[in-house]
Amino acid sequence: MKKTILVTGSSRGIGKAIALYLSKKGFNLVLHCRNQIAQAEAVVAEIETLDQSARLLQFDITDRAQCAEQISQDIEIHGAYYGVVCNAGITADNAFPSLTGEEWDSVINTNLNGFYNVLHPIIMPMIRQRKPGRIVTLSSASGIMGNRGQVNYSAAKAGIIGATKALALELAKRDITVNCVAPGLIATDMLNDLPLDELKKMIPARRIGRADEVAATVAFLLSEDAGYITRQVISVNGGLC
């Protein structure tokens, strides 16, 4: 029986790349989006052309009750997940003196509170399976080294690292690994308005990363071969930090 993995924020960017990569590895996918339903459905259709299975859940990861309802209902119908990739996130960049309360709250609520809202209804069904499981969270180079204009984002992504390490301790004896992938500058639409030539000078590898390079790292951590790797943060950033 094929293993099923939930990937949040999988309608575009890194999340889409992860979903497509995992489908090629033979996993069944549960994709998630908040409001970009047409884009998410296009990803489902692309996965189905690969003769793989995918279904779509739509919910707001900042809405705790909605997360619990949608995820619990899906698990009740289809069974517990083998793995979860907590990818969904947002940015709202601003220099700290100009950072509004809304910009702070929106980033913390999505990126950090989403960790709890998504994983909390998933963990006990995973444990009850009494089988190996995999959880991968997405942090960022900003969560490791901090970044100008991203105090809110850096705080949330650093929090994800701490939460990941703590959850890994709790689940290790259950044979459920919990690891974090921290991308650097990756070629997605989030970089469209940034001075890429200048940014490349900051990166020892002298190039912007590809989404499939992040996806490959996530896929390895979800594999059986990674069963003795847990509580780790893997950077995919060309040596940026």
PDB file of C-alpha atoms in Angstrom:
ATOM      1  CA  MET A   1       0.000   0.000   0.000  1.00  0.00           C
ATOM      2  CA  LYS A   2       1.367   3.404  -0.988  1.00  0.00           C
ATOM      3  CA  LYS A   3       2.256   5.836   1.764  1.00  0.00           C
ATOM      4  CA  THR A   4       0.387   9.129   1.998  1.00  0.00           C
ATOM      5  CA  ILE A   5       1.973  12.514   2.691  1.00  0.00           C
ATOM      6  CA  LEU A   6       0.267  15.830   3.370  1.00  0.00           C
ATOM      7  CA  VAL A   7       2.058  18.879   1.935  1.00  0.00           C
ATOM      8  CA  THR A   8       0.738  22.248   3.073  1.00  0.00           C
ATOM      9  CA  GLY A   9       1.013  25.270   0.821  1.00  0.00           C
ATOM     10  CA  SER A  10       1.479  23.115  -2.264  1.00  0.00           C
ATOM     11  CA  SER A  11      -0.209  25.208  -4.951  1.00  0.00           C
ATOM     12  CA  ARG A  12       2.991  26.983  -6.011  1.00  0.00           C
ATOM     13  CA  GLY A  13       6.683  27.564  -5.344  1.00  0.00           C
ATOM     14  CA  ILE A  14       8.611  25.223  -3.075  1.00  0.00           C
ATOM     15  CA  GLY A  15       5.448  23.429  -1.933  1.00  0.00           C
ATOM     16  CA  LYS A  16       4.470  22.589  -5.500  1.00  0.00           C
ATOM     17  CA  ALA A  17       8.001  21.375  -6.249  1.00  0.00           C
ATOM     18  CA  ILE A  18       7.909  19.148  -3.160  1.00  0.00           C
ATOM     19  CA  ALA A  19       4.535  17.687  -4.110  1.00  0.00           C
ATOM     20  CA  LEU A  20       5.616  16.885  -7.667  1.00  0.00           C
ATOM     21  CA  TYR A  21       8.934  15.419  -6.510  1.00  0.00           C
ATOM     22  CA  LEU A  22       7.222  13.179  -3.951  1.00  0.00           C
ATOM     23  CA  SER A  23       4.660  11.983  -6.467  1.00  0.00           C
ATOM     24  CA  LYS A  24       7.495  10.864  -8.729  1.00  0.00           C
ATOM     25  CA  LYS A  25       8.859   8.917  -5.761  1.00  0.00           C
ATOM     26  CA  GLY A  26       5.592   6.977  -5.593  1.00  0.00           C
ATOM     27  CA  PHE A  27       3.841   8.624  -2.643  1.00  0.00           C
ATOM     28  CA  ASN A  28       0.153   9.409  -2.536  1.00  0.00           C
ATOM     29  CA  LEU A  29      -0.279  13.125  -1.959  1.00  0.00           C
ATOM     30  CA  VAL A  30      -2.717  15.204   0.029  1.00  0.00           C
ATOM     31  CA  LEU A  31      -2.265  18.742  -1.233  1.00  0.00           C
ATOM     32  CA  HIS A  32      -3.339  21.841   0.646  1.00  0.00           C
ATOM     33  CA  CYS A  33      -4.148  25.404  -0.318  1.00  0.00           C
ATOM     34  CA  ARG A  34      -5.826  28.338   1.375  1.00  0.00           C
ATOM     35  CA  ASN A  35      -7.414  30.231  -1.524  1.00  0.00           C
ATOM     36  CA  GLN A  36      -5.489  29.427  -4.728  1.00  0.00           C
ATOM     37  CA  ILE A  37      -7.794  26.568  -5.598  1.00  0.00           C
ATOM     38  CA  ALA A  38      -7.303  26.738  -9.372  1.00  0.00           C
ATOM     39  CA  GLN A  39      -3.522  26.537  -9.031  1.00  0.00           C
ATOM     40  CA  ALA A  40      -3.800  23.675  -6.555  1.00  0.00           C
ATOM     41  CA  GLU A  41      -6.157  21.771  -8.836  1.00  0.00           C
ATOM     42  CA  ALA A  42      -3.640  22.197 -11.647  1.00  0.00           C
ATOM     43  CA  VAL A  43      -0.991  20.559  -9.443  1.00  0.00           C
ATOM     44  CA  VAL A  44      -3.376  17.675  -8.730  1.00  0.00           C
ATOM     45  CA  ALA A  45      -3.963  17.265 -12.476  1.00  0.00           C
ATOM     46  CA  GLU A  46      -0.213  17.288 -13.139  1.00  0.00           C
ATOM     47  CA  ILE A  47       0.329  14.590 -10.522  1.00  0.00           C
ATOM     48  CA  GLU A  48      -2.433  12.477 -12.031  1.00  0.00           C
ATOM     49  CA  THR A  49      -0.682  12.607 -15.422  1.00  0.00           C
ATOM     50  CA  LEU A  50       2.163  10.782 -13.666  1.00  0.00           C
ATOM     51  CA  ASP A  51      -0.300   7.992 -12.764  1.00  0.00           C
ATOM     52  CA  GLN A  52      -0.081   8.942  -9.103  1.00  0.00           C
ATOM     53  CA  SER A  53      -2.869   9.759  -6.664  1.00  0.00           C
ATOM     54  CA  ALA A  54      -3.533  13.183  -5.157  1.00  0.00           C
ATOM     55  CA  ARG A  55      -6.424  14.836  -3.364  1.00  0.00           C
ATOM     56  CA  LEU A  56      -6.898  18.406  -2.266  1.00  0.00           C
ATOM     57  CA  LEU A  57      -7.802  20.006   1.048  1.00  0.00           C
ATOM     58  CA  GLN A  58      -8.649  23.701   1.330  1.00  0.00           C
ATOM     59  CA  PHE A  59      -8.329  25.445   4.684  1.00  0.00           C
ATOM     60  CA  ASP A  60      -6.673  28.385   6.401  1.00  0.00           C
ATOM     61  CA  ILE A  61      -3.792  27.198   8.601  1.00  0.00           C
ATOM     62  CA  THR A  62      -4.350  30.152  10.935  1.00  0.00           C
ATOM     63  CA  ASP A  63      -7.855  28.862  11.702  1.00  0.00           C
ATOM     64  CA  ARG A  64      -7.361  26.193  14.370  1.00  0.00           C
ATOM     65  CA  ALA A  65     -10.902  24.848  14.282  1.00  0.00           C
ATOM     66  CA  GLN A  66     -10.947  24.663  10.496  1.00  0.00           C
ATOM     67  CA  CYS A  67      -7.616  22.820  10.431  1.00  0.00           C
ATOM     68  CA  ALA A  68      -8.809  20.288  12.981  1.00  0.00           C
ATOM     69  CA  GLU A  69     -12.092  19.732  11.147  1.00  0.00           C
ATOM     70  CA  GLN A  70     -10.652  19.330   7.644  1.00  0.00           C
ATOM     71  CA  ILE A  71      -7.645  17.235   8.631  1.00  0.00           C
ATOM     72  CA  SER A  72      -9.522  14.999  11.071  1.00  0.00           C
ATOM     73  CA  GLN A  73     -12.255  14.363   8.503  1.00  0.00           C
ATOM     74  CA  ASP A  74      -9.689  13.410   5.853  1.00  0.00           C
ATOM     75  CA  ILE A  75      -7.916  11.059   8.263  1.00  0.00           C
ATOM     76  CA  GLU A  76     -11.202   9.479   9.316  1.00  0.00           C
ATOM     77  CA  ILE A  77     -12.045   8.709   5.686  1.00  0.00           C
ATOM     78  CA  HIS A  78      -8.626   7.760   4.329  1.00  0.00           C
ATOM     79  CA  GLY A  79      -6.549   6.813   7.368  1.00  0.00           C
ATOM     80  CA  ALA A  80      -3.583   8.399   9.134  1.00  0.00           C
ATOM     81  CA  TYR A  81      -0.763   9.922   7.145  1.00  0.00           C
ATOM     82  CA  TYR A  82       2.697   8.433   6.881  1.00  0.00           C
ATOM     83  CA  GLY A  83       4.237  11.868   6.577  1.00  0.00           C
ATOM     84  CA  VAL A  84       3.617  15.597   6.732  1.00  0.00           C
ATOM     85  CA  VAL A  85       5.489  18.501   5.141  1.00  0.00           C
ATOM     86  CA  CYS A  86       4.690  21.787   6.897  1.00  0.00           C
ATOM     87  CA  ASN A  87       5.539  24.182   4.098  1.00  0.00           C
ATOM     88  CA  ALA A  88       2.803  26.841   4.056  1.00  0.00           C
ATOM     89  CA  GLY A  89       4.007  30.297   5.049  1.00  0.00           C
ATOM     90  CA  ILE A  90       3.967  34.001   4.239  1.00  0.00           C
ATOM     91  CA  THR A  91       6.191  37.055   4.475  1.00  0.00           C
ATOM     92  CA  ALA A  92       5.348  40.650   5.335  1.00  0.00           C
ATOM     93  CA  ASP A  93       8.697  42.427   5.260  1.00  0.00           C
ATOM     94  CA  ASN A  94       9.311  45.814   6.818  1.00  0.00           C
ATOM     95  CA  ALA A  95      11.954  47.549   8.902  1.00  0.00           C
ATOM     96  CA  PHE A  96      11.123  46.934  12.548  1.00  0.00           C
ATOM     97  CA  PRO A  97      10.291  50.562  13.460  1.00  0.00           C
ATOM     98  CA  SER A  98       7.729  50.548  10.636  1.00  0.00           C
ATOM     99  CA  LEU A  99       6.495  47.002  11.218  1.00  0.00           C
ATOM    100  CA  THR A 100       2.779  47.075  11.961  1.00  0.00           C
ATOM    101  CA  GLY A 101       1.010  44.872  14.468  1.00  0.00           C
ATOM    102  CA  GLU A 102      -0.900  43.291  11.615  1.00  0.00           C
ATOM    103  CA  GLU A 103       2.348  42.431   9.786  1.00  0.00           C
ATOM    104  CA  TRP A 104       3.742  40.860  12.950  1.00  0.00           C
ATOM    105  CA  ASP A 105       0.588  38.910  13.779  1.00  0.00           C
ATOM    106  CA  SER A 106      -0.087  37.650  10.263  1.00  0.00           C
ATOM    107  CA  VAL A 107       3.407  36.184   9.876  1.00  0.00           C
ATOM    108  CA  ILE A 108       3.511  34.654  13.359  1.00  0.00           C
ATOM    109  CA  ASN A 109      -0.033  33.270  13.070  1.00  0.00           C
ATOM    110  CA  THR A 110       0.613  31.684   9.674  1.00  0.00           C
ATOM    111  CA  ASN A 111       4.187  30.466   9.971  1.00  0.00           C
ATOM    112  CA  LEU A 112       4.410  29.533  13.658  1.00  0.00           C
ATOM    113  CA  ASN A 113       0.862  28.958  14.909  1.00  0.00           C
ATOM    114  CA  GLY A 114       0.274  26.977  11.712  1.00  0.00           C
ATOM    115  CA  PHE A 115       2.803  24.435  13.028  1.00  0.00           C
ATOM    116  CA  TYR A 116       0.476  23.648  15.934  1.00  0.00           C
ATOM    117  CA  ASN A 117      -2.764  23.973  13.999  1.00  0.00           C
ATOM    118  CA  VAL A 118      -1.714  21.524  11.277  1.00  0.00           C
ATOM    119  CA  LEU A 119       0.261  18.981  13.285  1.00  0.00           C
ATOM    120  CA  HIS A 120      -1.857  18.722  16.429  1.00  0.00           C
ATOM    121  CA  PRO A 121      -4.773  16.804  14.810  1.00  0.00           C
ATOM    122  CA  ILE A 122      -2.312  14.597  12.917  1.00  0.00           C
ATOM    123  CA  ILE A 123       0.036  13.363  15.650  1.00  0.00           C
ATOM    124  CA  MET A 124      -2.176  10.962  17.629  1.00  0.00           C
ATOM    125  CA  PRO A 125      -3.477   9.162  14.511  1.00  0.00           C
ATOM    126  CA  MET A 126       0.159   8.739  13.410  1.00  0.00           C
ATOM    127  CA  ILE A 127       1.110   7.345  16.816  1.00  0.00           C
ATOM    128  CA  ARG A 128      -1.842   4.947  16.878  1.00  0.00           C
ATOM    129  CA  GLN A 129      -0.652   3.370  13.609  1.00  0.00           C
ATOM    130  CA  ARG A 130       2.357   1.975  15.484  1.00  0.00           C
ATOM    131  CA  LYS A 131       4.349   2.391  12.289  1.00  0.00           C
ATOM    132  CA  PRO A 132       7.260   4.616  11.259  1.00  0.00           C
ATOM    133  CA  GLY A 133       6.328   8.168  10.310  1.00  0.00           C
ATOM    134  CA  ARG A 134       7.979  11.310   9.009  1.00  0.00           C
ATOM    135  CA  ILE A 135       7.453  15.006   9.691  1.00  0.00           C
ATOM    136  CA  VAL A 136       9.404  17.706   7.866  1.00  0.00           C
ATOM    137  CA  THR A 137       9.008  21.385   8.646  1.00  0.00           C
ATOM    138  CA  LEU A 138      10.221  24.301   6.557  1.00  0.00           C
ATOM    139  CA  SER A 139      12.207  27.027   8.264  1.00  0.00           C
ATOM    140  CA  SER A 140      14.533  29.449   6.473  1.00  0.00           C
ATOM    141  CA  ALA A 141      18.035  30.857   6.494  1.00  0.00           C
ATOM    142  CA  SER A 142      16.321  33.870   8.080  1.00  0.00           C
ATOM    143  CA  GLY A 143      15.373  31.705  11.040  1.00  0.00           C
ATOM    144  CA  ILE A 144      19.008  30.713  11.560  1.00  0.00           C
ATOM    145  CA  MET A 145      20.890  33.962  11.010  1.00  0.00           C
ATOM    146  CA  GLY A 146      18.184  36.644  11.091  1.00  0.00           C
ATOM    147  CA  ASN A 147      17.588  39.013   8.204  1.00  0.00           C
ATOM    148  CA  ARG A 148      17.186  42.737   7.895  1.00  0.00           C
ATOM    149  CA  GLY A 149      13.557  43.748   7.390  1.00  0.00           C
ATOM    150  CA  GLN A 150      12.325  40.329   8.513  1.00  0.00           C
ATOM    151  CA  VAL A 151      12.156  40.456  12.295  1.00  0.00           C
ATOM    152  CA  ASN A 152       8.683  38.896  12.188  1.00  0.00           C
ATOM    153  CA  TYR A 153       9.635  36.216   9.649  1.00  0.00           C
ATOM    154  CA  SER A 154      12.942  35.420  11.378  1.00  0.00           C
ATOM    155  CA  ALA A 155      11.141  35.079  14.715  1.00  0.00           C
ATOM    156  CA  ALA A 156       8.560  32.702  13.277  1.00  0.00           C
ATOM    157  CA  LYS A 157      11.089  30.575  11.399  1.00  0.00           C
ATOM    158  CA  ALA A 158      13.404  30.381  14.423  1.00  0.00           C
ATOM    159  CA  GLY A 159      10.395  29.274  16.455  1.00  0.00           C
ATOM    160  CA  ILE A 160       9.729  26.495  13.980  1.00  0.00           C
ATOM    161  CA  ILE A 161      13.258  25.191  14.534  1.00  0.00           C
ATOM    162  CA  GLY A 162      12.741  25.082  18.304  1.00  0.00           C
ATOM    163  CA  ALA A 163       9.334  23.453  17.990  1.00  0.00           C
ATOM    164  CA  THR A 164      10.692  20.881  15.542  1.00  0.00           C
ATOM    165  CA  LYS A 165      13.534  19.885  17.857  1.00  0.00           C
ATOM    166  CA  ALA A 166      11.216  19.569  20.850  1.00  0.00           C
ATOM    167  CA  LEU A 167       8.613  17.526  18.956  1.00  0.00           C
ATOM    168  CA  ALA A 168      11.369  15.251  17.657  1.00  0.00           C
ATOM    169  CA  LEU A 169      12.288  14.392  21.254  1.00  0.00           C
ATOM    170  CA  GLU A 170       8.691  13.499  22.075  1.00  0.00           C
ATOM    171  CA  LEU A 171       8.173  11.284  19.024  1.00  0.00           C
ATOM    172  CA  ALA A 172      11.569   9.585  18.661  1.00  0.00           C
ATOM    173  CA  LYS A 173      10.574   6.476  20.641  1.00  0.00           C
ATOM    174  CA  ARG A 174       7.504   6.173  18.415  1.00  0.00           C
ATOM    175  CA  ASP A 175       9.725   5.784  15.334  1.00  0.00           C
ATOM    176  CA  ILE A 176       8.414   9.101  13.984  1.00  0.00           C
ATOM    177  CA  THR A 177      11.195  11.409  12.847  1.00  0.00           C
ATOM    178  CA  VAL A 178      10.852  15.183  12.910  1.00  0.00           C
ATOM    179  CA  ASN A 179      13.312  17.298  10.945  1.00  0.00           C
ATOM    180  CA  CYS A 180      13.543  20.791   9.536  1.00  0.00           C
ATOM    181  CA  VAL A 181      14.731  22.032   6.144  1.00  0.00           C
ATOM    182  CA  ALA A 182      15.929  25.636   6.014  1.00  0.00           C
ATOM    183  CA  PRO A 183      16.147  26.993   2.461  1.00  0.00           C
ATOM    184  CA  GLY A 184      18.126  30.068   1.523  1.00  0.00           C
ATOM    185  CA  LEU A 185      17.404  32.116  -1.590  1.00  0.00           C
ATOM    186  CA  ILE A 186      15.377  29.854  -3.871  1.00  0.00           C
ATOM    187  CA  ALA A 187      14.091  30.726  -7.346  1.00  0.00           C
ATOM    188  CA  THR A 188      10.369  31.256  -6.725  1.00  0.00           C
ATOM    189  CA  ASP A 189       8.050  34.199  -7.322  1.00  0.00           C
ATOM    190  CA  MET A 190       8.947  35.490  -3.840  1.00  0.00           C
ATOM    191  CA  LEU A 191      12.229  36.708  -5.355  1.00  0.00           C
ATOM    192  CA  ASN A 192      10.681  38.492  -8.326  1.00  0.00           C
ATOM    193  CA  ASP A 193      11.212  42.014  -6.986  1.00  0.00           C
ATOM    194  CA  LEU A 194      14.641  41.464  -5.418  1.00  0.00           C
ATOM    195  CA  PRO A 195      18.053  42.465  -6.847  1.00  0.00           C
ATOM    196  CA  LEU A 196      19.252  38.953  -7.658  1.00  0.00           C
ATOM    197  CA  ASP A 197      22.665  39.965  -9.027  1.00  0.00           C
ATOM    198  CA  GLU A 198      23.490  41.679  -5.741  1.00  0.00           C
ATOM    199  CA  LEU A 199      22.083  38.831  -3.676  1.00  0.00           C
ATOM    200  CA  LYS A 200      24.213  36.260  -5.493  1.00  0.00           C
ATOM    201  CA  LYS A 201      27.330  38.039  -4.236  1.00  0.00           C
ATOM    202  CA  MET A 202      26.294  37.114  -0.679  1.00  0.00           C
ATOM    203  CA  ILE A 203      26.087  33.397  -1.497  1.00  0.00           C
ATOM    204  CA  PRO A 204      29.342  31.378  -1.570  1.00  0.00           C
ATOM    205  CA  ALA A 205      27.897  29.178  -4.350  1.00  0.00           C
ATOM    206  CA  ARG A 206      27.244  32.377  -6.363  1.00  0.00           C
ATOM    207  CA  ARG A 207      23.811  31.286  -7.532  1.00  0.00           C
ATOM    208  CA  ILE A 208      20.186  31.143  -6.489  1.00  0.00           C
ATOM    209  CA  GLY A 209      18.910  27.727  -5.436  1.00  0.00           C
ATOM    210  CA  ARG A 210      16.267  25.691  -7.253  1.00  0.00           C
ATOM    211  CA  ALA A 211      13.008  24.538  -5.724  1.00  0.00           C
ATOM    212  CA  ASP A 212      13.706  20.953  -6.795  1.00  0.00           C
ATOM    213  CA  GLU A 213      16.917  21.021  -4.709  1.00  0.00           C
ATOM    214  CA  VAL A 214      14.827  21.765  -1.629  1.00  0.00           C
ATOM    215  CA  ALA A 215      12.316  19.109  -2.683  1.00  0.00           C
ATOM    216  CA  ALA A 216      15.052  16.481  -2.999  1.00  0.00           C
ATOM    217  CA  THR A 217      16.229  17.201   0.542  1.00  0.00           C
ATOM    218  CA  VAL A 218      12.684  16.942   1.890  1.00  0.00           C
ATOM    219  CA  ALA A 219      12.124  13.693  -0.021  1.00  0.00           C
ATOM    220  CA  PHE A 220      15.238  12.127   1.492  1.00  0.00           C
ATOM    221  CA  LEU A 221      14.105  13.014   5.022  1.00  0.00           C
ATOM    222  CA  LEU A 222      10.753  11.366   4.258  1.00  0.00           C
ATOM    223  CA  SER A 223      12.373   8.181   2.978  1.00  0.00           C
ATOM    224  CA  GLU A 224      12.974   4.918   4.811  1.00  0.00           C
ATOM    225  CA  ASP A 225      16.713   5.543   4.476  1.00  0.00           C
ATOM    226  CA  ALA A 226      16.405   8.556   6.799  1.00  0.00           C
ATOM    227  CA  GLY A 227      14.956   6.564   9.690  1.00  0.00           C
ATOM    228  CA  TYR A 228      17.864   7.367  12.042  1.00  0.00           C
ATOM    229  CA  ILE A 229      17.856  11.094  11.276  1.00  0.00           C
ATOM    230  CA  THR A 230      15.720  13.180  13.590  1.00  0.00           C
ATOM    231  CA  ARG A 231      15.839  16.558  15.419  1.00  0.00           C
ATOM    232  CA  GLN A 232      18.037  18.016  12.675  1.00  0.00           C
ATOM    233  CA  VAL A 233      18.012  21.252  10.681  1.00  0.00           C
ATOM    234  CA  ILE A 234      19.257  20.796   7.111  1.00  0.00           C
ATOM    235  CA  SER A 235      20.210  24.010   5.320  1.00  0.00           C
ATOM    236  CA  VAL A 236      19.806  24.250   1.554  1.00  0.00           C
ATOM    237  CA  ASN A 237      21.387  27.625   0.905  1.00  0.00           C
ATOM    238  CA  GLY A 238      24.626  27.402  -1.103  1.00  0.00           C
ATOM    239  CA  GLY A 239      26.696  28.176   2.002  1.00  0.00           C
ATOM    240  CA  LEU A 240      24.837  31.370   2.904  1.00  0.00           C
ATOM    241  CA  CYS A 241      24.967  30.543   6.626  1.00  0.00           C
TER     242      CYS A 241
END
